[in-house]
PDB file of C-alpha atoms and ligand atoms in Angstrom:
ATOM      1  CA  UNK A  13      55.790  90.316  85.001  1.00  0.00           C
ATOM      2  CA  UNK A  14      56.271  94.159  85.929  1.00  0.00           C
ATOM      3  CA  UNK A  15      54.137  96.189  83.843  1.00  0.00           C
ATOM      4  CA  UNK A  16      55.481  99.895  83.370  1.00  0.00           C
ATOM      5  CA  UNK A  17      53.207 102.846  82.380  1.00  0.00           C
ATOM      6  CA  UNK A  18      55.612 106.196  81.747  1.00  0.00           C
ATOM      7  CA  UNK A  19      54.208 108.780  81.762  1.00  0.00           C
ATOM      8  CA  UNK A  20      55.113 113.037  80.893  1.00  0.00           C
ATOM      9  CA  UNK A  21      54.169 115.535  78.527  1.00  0.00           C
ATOM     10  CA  UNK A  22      56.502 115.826  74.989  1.00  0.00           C
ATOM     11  CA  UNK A  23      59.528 117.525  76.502  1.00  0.00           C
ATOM     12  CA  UNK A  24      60.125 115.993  80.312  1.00  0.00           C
ATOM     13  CA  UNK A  25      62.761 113.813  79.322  1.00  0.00           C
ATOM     14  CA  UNK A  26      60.436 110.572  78.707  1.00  0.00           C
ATOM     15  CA  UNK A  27      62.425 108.485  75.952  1.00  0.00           C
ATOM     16  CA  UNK A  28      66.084 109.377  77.731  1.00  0.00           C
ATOM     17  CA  UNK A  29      64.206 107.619  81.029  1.00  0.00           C
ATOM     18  CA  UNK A  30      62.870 105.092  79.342  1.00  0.00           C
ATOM     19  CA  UNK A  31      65.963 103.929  77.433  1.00  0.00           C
ATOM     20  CA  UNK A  32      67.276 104.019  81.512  1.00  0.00           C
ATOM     21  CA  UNK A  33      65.144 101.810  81.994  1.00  0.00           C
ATOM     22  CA  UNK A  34      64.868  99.700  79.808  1.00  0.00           C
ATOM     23  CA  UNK A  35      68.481  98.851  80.412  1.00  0.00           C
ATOM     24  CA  UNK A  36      68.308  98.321  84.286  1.00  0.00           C
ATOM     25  CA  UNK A  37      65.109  96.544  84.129  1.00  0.00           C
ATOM     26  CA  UNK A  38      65.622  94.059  81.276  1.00  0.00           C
ATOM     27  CA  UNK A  39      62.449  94.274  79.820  1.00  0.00           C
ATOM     28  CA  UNK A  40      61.459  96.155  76.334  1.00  0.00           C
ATOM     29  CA  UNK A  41      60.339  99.486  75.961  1.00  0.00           C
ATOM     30  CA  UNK A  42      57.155  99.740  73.962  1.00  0.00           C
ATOM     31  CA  UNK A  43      56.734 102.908  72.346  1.00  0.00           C
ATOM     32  CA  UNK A  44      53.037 103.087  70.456  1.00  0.00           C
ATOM     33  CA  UNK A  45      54.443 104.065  67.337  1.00  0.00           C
ATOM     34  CA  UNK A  46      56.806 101.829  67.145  1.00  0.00           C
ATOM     35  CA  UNK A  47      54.512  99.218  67.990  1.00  0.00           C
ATOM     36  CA  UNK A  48      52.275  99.961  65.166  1.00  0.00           C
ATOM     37  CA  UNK A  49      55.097 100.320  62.877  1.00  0.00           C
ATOM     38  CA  UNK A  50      56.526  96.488  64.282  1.00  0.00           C
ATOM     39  CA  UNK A  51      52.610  95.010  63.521  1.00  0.00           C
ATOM     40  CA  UNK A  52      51.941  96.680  60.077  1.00  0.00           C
ATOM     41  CA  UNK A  53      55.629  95.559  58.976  1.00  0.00           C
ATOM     42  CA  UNK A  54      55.342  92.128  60.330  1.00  0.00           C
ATOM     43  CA  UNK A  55      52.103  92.079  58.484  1.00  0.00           C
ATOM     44  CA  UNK A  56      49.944  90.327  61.774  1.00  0.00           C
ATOM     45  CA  UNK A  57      46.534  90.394  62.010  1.00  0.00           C
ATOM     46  CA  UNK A  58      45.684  92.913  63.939  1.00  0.00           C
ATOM     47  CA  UNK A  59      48.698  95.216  62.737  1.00  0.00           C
ATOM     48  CA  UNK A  60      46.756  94.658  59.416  1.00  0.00           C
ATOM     49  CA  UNK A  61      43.537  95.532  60.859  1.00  0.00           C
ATOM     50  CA  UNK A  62      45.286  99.035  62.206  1.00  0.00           C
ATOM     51  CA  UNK A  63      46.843  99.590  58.926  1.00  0.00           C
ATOM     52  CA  UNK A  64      43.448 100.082  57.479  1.00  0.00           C
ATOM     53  CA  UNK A  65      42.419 102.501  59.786  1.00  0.00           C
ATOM     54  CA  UNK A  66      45.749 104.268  59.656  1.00  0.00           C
ATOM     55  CA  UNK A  67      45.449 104.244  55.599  1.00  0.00           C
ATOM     56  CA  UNK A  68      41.851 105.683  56.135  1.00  0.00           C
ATOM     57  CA  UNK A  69      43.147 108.631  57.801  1.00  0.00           C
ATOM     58  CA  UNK A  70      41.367 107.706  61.310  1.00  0.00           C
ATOM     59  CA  UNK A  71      42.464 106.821  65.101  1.00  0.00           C
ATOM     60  CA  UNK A  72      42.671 103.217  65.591  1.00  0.00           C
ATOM     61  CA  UNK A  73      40.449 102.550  67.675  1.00  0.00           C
ATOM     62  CA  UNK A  74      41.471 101.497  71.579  1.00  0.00           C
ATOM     63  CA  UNK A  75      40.430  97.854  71.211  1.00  0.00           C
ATOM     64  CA  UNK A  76      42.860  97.080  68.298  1.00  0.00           C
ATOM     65  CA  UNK A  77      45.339  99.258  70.239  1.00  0.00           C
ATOM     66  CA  UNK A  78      44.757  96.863  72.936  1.00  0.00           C
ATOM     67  CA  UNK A  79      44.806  93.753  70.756  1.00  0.00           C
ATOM     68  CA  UNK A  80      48.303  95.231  68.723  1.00  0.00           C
ATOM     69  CA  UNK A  81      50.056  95.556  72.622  1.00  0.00           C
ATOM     70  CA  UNK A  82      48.940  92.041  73.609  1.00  0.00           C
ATOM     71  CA  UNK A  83      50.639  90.785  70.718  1.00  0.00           C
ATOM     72  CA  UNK A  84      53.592  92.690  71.813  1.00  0.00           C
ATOM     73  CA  UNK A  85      53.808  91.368  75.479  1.00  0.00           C
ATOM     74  CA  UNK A  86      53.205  87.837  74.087  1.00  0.00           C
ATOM     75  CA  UNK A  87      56.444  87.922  72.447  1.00  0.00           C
ATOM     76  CA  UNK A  88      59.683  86.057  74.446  1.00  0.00           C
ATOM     77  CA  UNK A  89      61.357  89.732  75.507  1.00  0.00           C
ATOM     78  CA  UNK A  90      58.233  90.866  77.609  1.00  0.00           C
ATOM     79  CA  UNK A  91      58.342  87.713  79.475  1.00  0.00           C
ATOM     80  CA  UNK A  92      59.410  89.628  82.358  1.00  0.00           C
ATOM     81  CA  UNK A  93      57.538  92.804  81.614  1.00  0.00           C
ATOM     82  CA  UNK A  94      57.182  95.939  79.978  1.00  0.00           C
ATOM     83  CA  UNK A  95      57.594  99.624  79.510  1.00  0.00           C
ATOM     84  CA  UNK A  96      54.497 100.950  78.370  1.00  0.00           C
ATOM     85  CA  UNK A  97      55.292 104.477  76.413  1.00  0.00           C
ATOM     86  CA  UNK A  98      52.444 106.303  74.872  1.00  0.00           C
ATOM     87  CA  UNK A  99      49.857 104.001  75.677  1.00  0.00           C
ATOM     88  CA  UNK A 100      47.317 104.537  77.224  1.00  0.00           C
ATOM     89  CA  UNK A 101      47.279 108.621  76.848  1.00  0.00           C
ATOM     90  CA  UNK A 102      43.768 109.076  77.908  1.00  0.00           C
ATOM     91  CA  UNK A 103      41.458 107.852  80.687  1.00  0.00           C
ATOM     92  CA  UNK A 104      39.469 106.032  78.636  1.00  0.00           C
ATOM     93  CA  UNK A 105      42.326 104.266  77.345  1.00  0.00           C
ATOM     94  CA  UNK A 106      43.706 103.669  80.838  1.00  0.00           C
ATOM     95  CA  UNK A 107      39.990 102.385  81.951  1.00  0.00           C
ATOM     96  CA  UNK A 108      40.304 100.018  78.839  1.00  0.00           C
ATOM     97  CA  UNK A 109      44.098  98.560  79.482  1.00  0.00           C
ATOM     98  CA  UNK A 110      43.360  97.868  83.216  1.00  0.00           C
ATOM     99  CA  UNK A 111      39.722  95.795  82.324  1.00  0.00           C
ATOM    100  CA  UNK A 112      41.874  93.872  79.545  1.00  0.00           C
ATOM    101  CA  UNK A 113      44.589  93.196  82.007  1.00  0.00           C
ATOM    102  CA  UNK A 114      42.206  91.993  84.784  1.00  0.00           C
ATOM    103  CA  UNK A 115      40.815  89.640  82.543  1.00  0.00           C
ATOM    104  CA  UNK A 116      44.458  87.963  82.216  1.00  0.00           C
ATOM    105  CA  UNK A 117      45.402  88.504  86.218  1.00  0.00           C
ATOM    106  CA  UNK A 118      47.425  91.193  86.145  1.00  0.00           C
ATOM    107  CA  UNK A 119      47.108  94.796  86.243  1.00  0.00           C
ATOM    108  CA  UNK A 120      49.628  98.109  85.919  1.00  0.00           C
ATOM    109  CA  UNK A 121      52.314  97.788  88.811  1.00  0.00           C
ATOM    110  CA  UNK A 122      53.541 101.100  88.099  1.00  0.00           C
ATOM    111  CA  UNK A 123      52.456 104.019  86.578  1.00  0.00           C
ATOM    112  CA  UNK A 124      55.781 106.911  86.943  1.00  0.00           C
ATOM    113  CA  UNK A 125      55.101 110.460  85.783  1.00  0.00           C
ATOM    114  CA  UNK A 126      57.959 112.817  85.203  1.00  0.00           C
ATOM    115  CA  UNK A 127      56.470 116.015  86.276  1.00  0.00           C
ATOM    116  CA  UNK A 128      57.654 119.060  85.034  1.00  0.00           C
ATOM    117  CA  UNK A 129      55.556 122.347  85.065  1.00  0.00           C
ATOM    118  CA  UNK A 130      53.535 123.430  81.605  1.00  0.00           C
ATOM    119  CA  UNK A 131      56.051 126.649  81.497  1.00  0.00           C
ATOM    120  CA  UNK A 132      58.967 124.827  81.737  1.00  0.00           C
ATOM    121  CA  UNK A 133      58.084 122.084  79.411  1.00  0.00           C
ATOM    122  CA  UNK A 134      57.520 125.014  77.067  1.00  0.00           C
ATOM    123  CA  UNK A 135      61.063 126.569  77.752  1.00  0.00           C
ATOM    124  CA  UNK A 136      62.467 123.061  76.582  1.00  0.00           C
ATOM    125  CA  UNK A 137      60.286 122.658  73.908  1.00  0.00           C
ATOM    126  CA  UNK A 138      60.564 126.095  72.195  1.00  0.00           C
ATOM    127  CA  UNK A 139      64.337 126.673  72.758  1.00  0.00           C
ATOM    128  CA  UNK A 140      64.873 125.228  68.899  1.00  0.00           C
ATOM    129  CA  UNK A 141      66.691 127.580  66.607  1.00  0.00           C
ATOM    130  CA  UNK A 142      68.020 126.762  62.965  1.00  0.00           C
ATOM    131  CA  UNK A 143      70.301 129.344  61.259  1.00  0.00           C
ATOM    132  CA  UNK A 144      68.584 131.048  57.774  1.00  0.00           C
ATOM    133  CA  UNK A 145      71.570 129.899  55.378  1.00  0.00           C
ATOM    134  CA  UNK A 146      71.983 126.466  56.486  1.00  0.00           C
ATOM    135  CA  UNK A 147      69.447 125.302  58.879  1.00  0.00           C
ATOM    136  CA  UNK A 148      72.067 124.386  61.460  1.00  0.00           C
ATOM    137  CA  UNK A 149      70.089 123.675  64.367  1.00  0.00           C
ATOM    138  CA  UNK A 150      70.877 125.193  67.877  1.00  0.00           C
ATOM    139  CA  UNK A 151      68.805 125.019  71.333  1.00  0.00           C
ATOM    140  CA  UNK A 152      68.995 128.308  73.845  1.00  0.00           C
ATOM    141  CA  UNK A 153      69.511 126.055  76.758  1.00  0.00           C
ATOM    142  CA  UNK A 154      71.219 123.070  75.403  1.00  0.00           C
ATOM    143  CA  UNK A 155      73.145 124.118  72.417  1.00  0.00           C
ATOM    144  CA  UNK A 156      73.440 127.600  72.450  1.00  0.00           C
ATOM    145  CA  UNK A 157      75.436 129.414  69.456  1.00  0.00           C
ATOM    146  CA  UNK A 158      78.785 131.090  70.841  1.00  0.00           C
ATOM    147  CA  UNK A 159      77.334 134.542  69.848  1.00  0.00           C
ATOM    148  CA  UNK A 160      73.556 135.023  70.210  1.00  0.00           C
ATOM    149  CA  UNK A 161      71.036 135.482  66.988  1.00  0.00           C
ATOM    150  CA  UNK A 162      74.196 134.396  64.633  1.00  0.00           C
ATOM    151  CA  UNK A 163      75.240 130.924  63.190  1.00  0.00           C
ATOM    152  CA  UNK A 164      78.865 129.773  64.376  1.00  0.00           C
ATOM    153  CA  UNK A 165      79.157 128.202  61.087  1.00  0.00           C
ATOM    154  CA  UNK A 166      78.473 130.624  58.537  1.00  0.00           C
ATOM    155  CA  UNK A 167      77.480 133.652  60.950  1.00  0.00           C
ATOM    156  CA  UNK A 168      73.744 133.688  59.444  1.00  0.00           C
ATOM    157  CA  UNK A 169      71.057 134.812  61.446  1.00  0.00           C
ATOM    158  CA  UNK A 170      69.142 132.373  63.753  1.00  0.00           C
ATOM    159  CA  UNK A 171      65.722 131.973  63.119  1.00  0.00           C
ATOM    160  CA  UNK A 172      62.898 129.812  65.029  1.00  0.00           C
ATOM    161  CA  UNK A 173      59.769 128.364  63.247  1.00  0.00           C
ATOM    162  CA  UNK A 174      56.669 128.983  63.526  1.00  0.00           C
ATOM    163  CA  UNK A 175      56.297 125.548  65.038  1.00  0.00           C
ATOM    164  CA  UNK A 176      58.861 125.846  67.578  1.00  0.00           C
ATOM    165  CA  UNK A 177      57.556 129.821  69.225  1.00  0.00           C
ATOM    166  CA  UNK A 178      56.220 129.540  72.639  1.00  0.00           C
ATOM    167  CA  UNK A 179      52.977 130.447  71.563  1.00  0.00           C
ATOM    168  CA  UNK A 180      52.454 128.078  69.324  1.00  0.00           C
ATOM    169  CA  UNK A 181      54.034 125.269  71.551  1.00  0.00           C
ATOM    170  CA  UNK A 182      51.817 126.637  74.893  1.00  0.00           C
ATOM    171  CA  UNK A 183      48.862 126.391  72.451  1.00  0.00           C
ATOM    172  CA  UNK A 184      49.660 122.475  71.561  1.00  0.00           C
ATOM    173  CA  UNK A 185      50.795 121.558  74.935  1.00  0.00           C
ATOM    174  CA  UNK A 186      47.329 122.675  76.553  1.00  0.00           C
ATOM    175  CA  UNK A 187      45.478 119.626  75.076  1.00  0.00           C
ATOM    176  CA  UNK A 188      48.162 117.375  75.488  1.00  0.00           C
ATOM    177  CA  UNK A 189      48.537 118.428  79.475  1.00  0.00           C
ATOM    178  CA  UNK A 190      44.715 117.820  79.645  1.00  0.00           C
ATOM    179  CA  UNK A 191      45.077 114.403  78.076  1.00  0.00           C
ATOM    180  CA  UNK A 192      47.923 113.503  80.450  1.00  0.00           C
ATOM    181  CA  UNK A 193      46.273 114.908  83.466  1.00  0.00           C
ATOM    182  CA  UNK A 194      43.127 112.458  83.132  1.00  0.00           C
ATOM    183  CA  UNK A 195      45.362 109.710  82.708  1.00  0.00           C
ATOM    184  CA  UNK A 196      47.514 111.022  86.270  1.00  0.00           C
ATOM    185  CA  UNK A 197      43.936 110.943  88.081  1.00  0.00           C
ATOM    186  CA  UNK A 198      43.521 107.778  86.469  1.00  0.00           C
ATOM    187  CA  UNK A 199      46.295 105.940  88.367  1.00  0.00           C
ATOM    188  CA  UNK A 200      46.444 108.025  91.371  1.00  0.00           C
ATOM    189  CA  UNK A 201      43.058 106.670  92.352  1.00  0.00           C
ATOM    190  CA  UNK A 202      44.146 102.803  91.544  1.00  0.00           C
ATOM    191  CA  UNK A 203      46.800 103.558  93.333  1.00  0.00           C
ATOM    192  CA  UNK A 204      49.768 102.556  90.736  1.00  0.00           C
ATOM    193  CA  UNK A 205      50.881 106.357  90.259  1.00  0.00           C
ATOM    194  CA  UNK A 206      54.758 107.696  91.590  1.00  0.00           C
ATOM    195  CA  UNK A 207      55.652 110.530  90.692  1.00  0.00           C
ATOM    196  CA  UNK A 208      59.131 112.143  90.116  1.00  0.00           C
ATOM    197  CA  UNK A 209      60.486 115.442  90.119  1.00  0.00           C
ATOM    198  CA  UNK A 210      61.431 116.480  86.457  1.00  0.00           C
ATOM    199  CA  UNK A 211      63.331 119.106  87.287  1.00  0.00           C
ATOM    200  CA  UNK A 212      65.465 117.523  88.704  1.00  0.00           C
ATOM    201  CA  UNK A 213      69.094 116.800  86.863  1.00  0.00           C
ATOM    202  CA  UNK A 214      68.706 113.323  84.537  1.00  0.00           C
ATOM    203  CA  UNK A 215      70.461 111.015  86.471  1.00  0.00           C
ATOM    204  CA  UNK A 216      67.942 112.355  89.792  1.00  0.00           C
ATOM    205  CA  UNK A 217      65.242 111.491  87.414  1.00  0.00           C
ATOM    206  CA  UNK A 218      66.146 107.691  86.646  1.00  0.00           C
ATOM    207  CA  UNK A 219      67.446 107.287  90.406  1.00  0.00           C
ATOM    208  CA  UNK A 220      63.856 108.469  91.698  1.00  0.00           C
ATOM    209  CA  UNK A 221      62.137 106.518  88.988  1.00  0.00           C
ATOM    210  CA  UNK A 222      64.108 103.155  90.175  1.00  0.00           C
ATOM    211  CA  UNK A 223      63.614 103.659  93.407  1.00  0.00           C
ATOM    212  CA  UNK A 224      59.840 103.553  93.071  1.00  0.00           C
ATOM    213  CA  UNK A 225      59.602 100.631  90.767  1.00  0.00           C
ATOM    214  CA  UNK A 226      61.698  99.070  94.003  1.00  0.00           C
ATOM    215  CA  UNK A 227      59.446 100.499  96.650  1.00  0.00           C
ATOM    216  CA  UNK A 228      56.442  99.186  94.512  1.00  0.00           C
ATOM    217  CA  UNK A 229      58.197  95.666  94.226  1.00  0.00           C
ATOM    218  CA  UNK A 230      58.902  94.892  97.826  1.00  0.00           C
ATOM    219  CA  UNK A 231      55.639  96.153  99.009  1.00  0.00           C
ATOM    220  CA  UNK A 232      52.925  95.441  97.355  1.00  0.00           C
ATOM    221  CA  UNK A 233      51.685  91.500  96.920  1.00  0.00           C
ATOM    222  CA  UNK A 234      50.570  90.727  93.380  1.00  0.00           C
ATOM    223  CA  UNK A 235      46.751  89.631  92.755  1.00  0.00           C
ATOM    224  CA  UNK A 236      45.525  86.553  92.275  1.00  0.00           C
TER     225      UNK A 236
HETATM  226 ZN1   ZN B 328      74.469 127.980  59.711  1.00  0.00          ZN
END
């Protein structure tokens, strides 16, 4: 079994990598969200037991996390493995997912960050502009208009929400960087953490990221 942590902040490219993957590996890609969603449809136990916090407006709390994913891995398509996406997002959680895996002989193999600097990630992130007659979204990187400020559709003015100005995304991103940085420290001192250069094209990315899951594999002897 070759457990996967990914790991980046919103906006380095995470899900595109993942679905990468996913594909090469053969094994699923378990995104937290969509594993709640999967346990609160399927109406188990413990996705039951997460539904009422959930429905009570609070954080489930790590152990039914923990209990929800081992559910998950039980099923036939994690035989082989998993990508873990999401989970665990803080050291604590990390702490808590490698004492639950020791307990069942095995342990993170990998955990692979795609790095990519706080001021870039907020280029990416805040590039989002709709138009004001339409919405007709456009990106200033990846989808820019074929006249700046103006809709190619209807020629309306482009506007950005408040949610997507750098300000407000820098201000969002802080917390979320801090999160992800404890869990970075996390794995860097148990030794699981690679790290790949974000910045680098997409197909870099998943070529860098493969090549350390294949370092890791013929290297390093399993426990137990
Ligand atoms: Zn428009």
């Amino acid at each position: 079994m070759t457990l996967v942590v990914l790991l980046g902040a919103p906006g380095a490219g995470k899900g595109t990598q993942a679905a990468v993957l996913r594909d090469r590996l053969g094994i699923p890609h378990v995104a937290t969200g969509d594993l709640f969603r999967a346990a609160i449809r399927d109406a188990t136990p413990v996705g039951l037991e997460a539904k009422s916090y959930m429905d009570a407006g609070r954080l489930v709390p790590d152990d039914v996390t923990i209990r929800v994913l081992e559910e998950r891995l039980g099923r036939p398509d994690a035989a082989a493995g998993a990508i873990l996406d999401g989970f665990p997002r803080t050291a604590v959680q990390a702490g808590a997912l490698d004492a639950f895996l020791a307990q069942r002989g095995s342990r993170v193999d990998a955990a692979l960050l795609i790095d990519v600097p706080a001021e870039d990630l907020v280029k990416r992130l805040s590039g989002r502009w709709i138009c004001q007659a339409a919405g007709h979204p456009y990106h200033a990187a990846m989808n820019p208009p074929r006249v700046a400020g103006m809709c190619d559709v209807d020629g309306s003015p482009l506007v950005q929400r408040d949610d997507d100005r750098p300000e407000t995304i820098r201000a969002r991103l802080a917390s979320q960087l801090a999160d992800l940085d404890a869990v970075v420290e996390h794995y860097r001192s148990t030794g699981a953490l690679r790290t790949v250069d974000g910045l680098r094209p997409i197909a870099d990315v998943s070529a860098g990221l493969l090549g350390a899951l294949d370092a890791i594999a013929t290297s390093t002897p399993r426990p137990g």
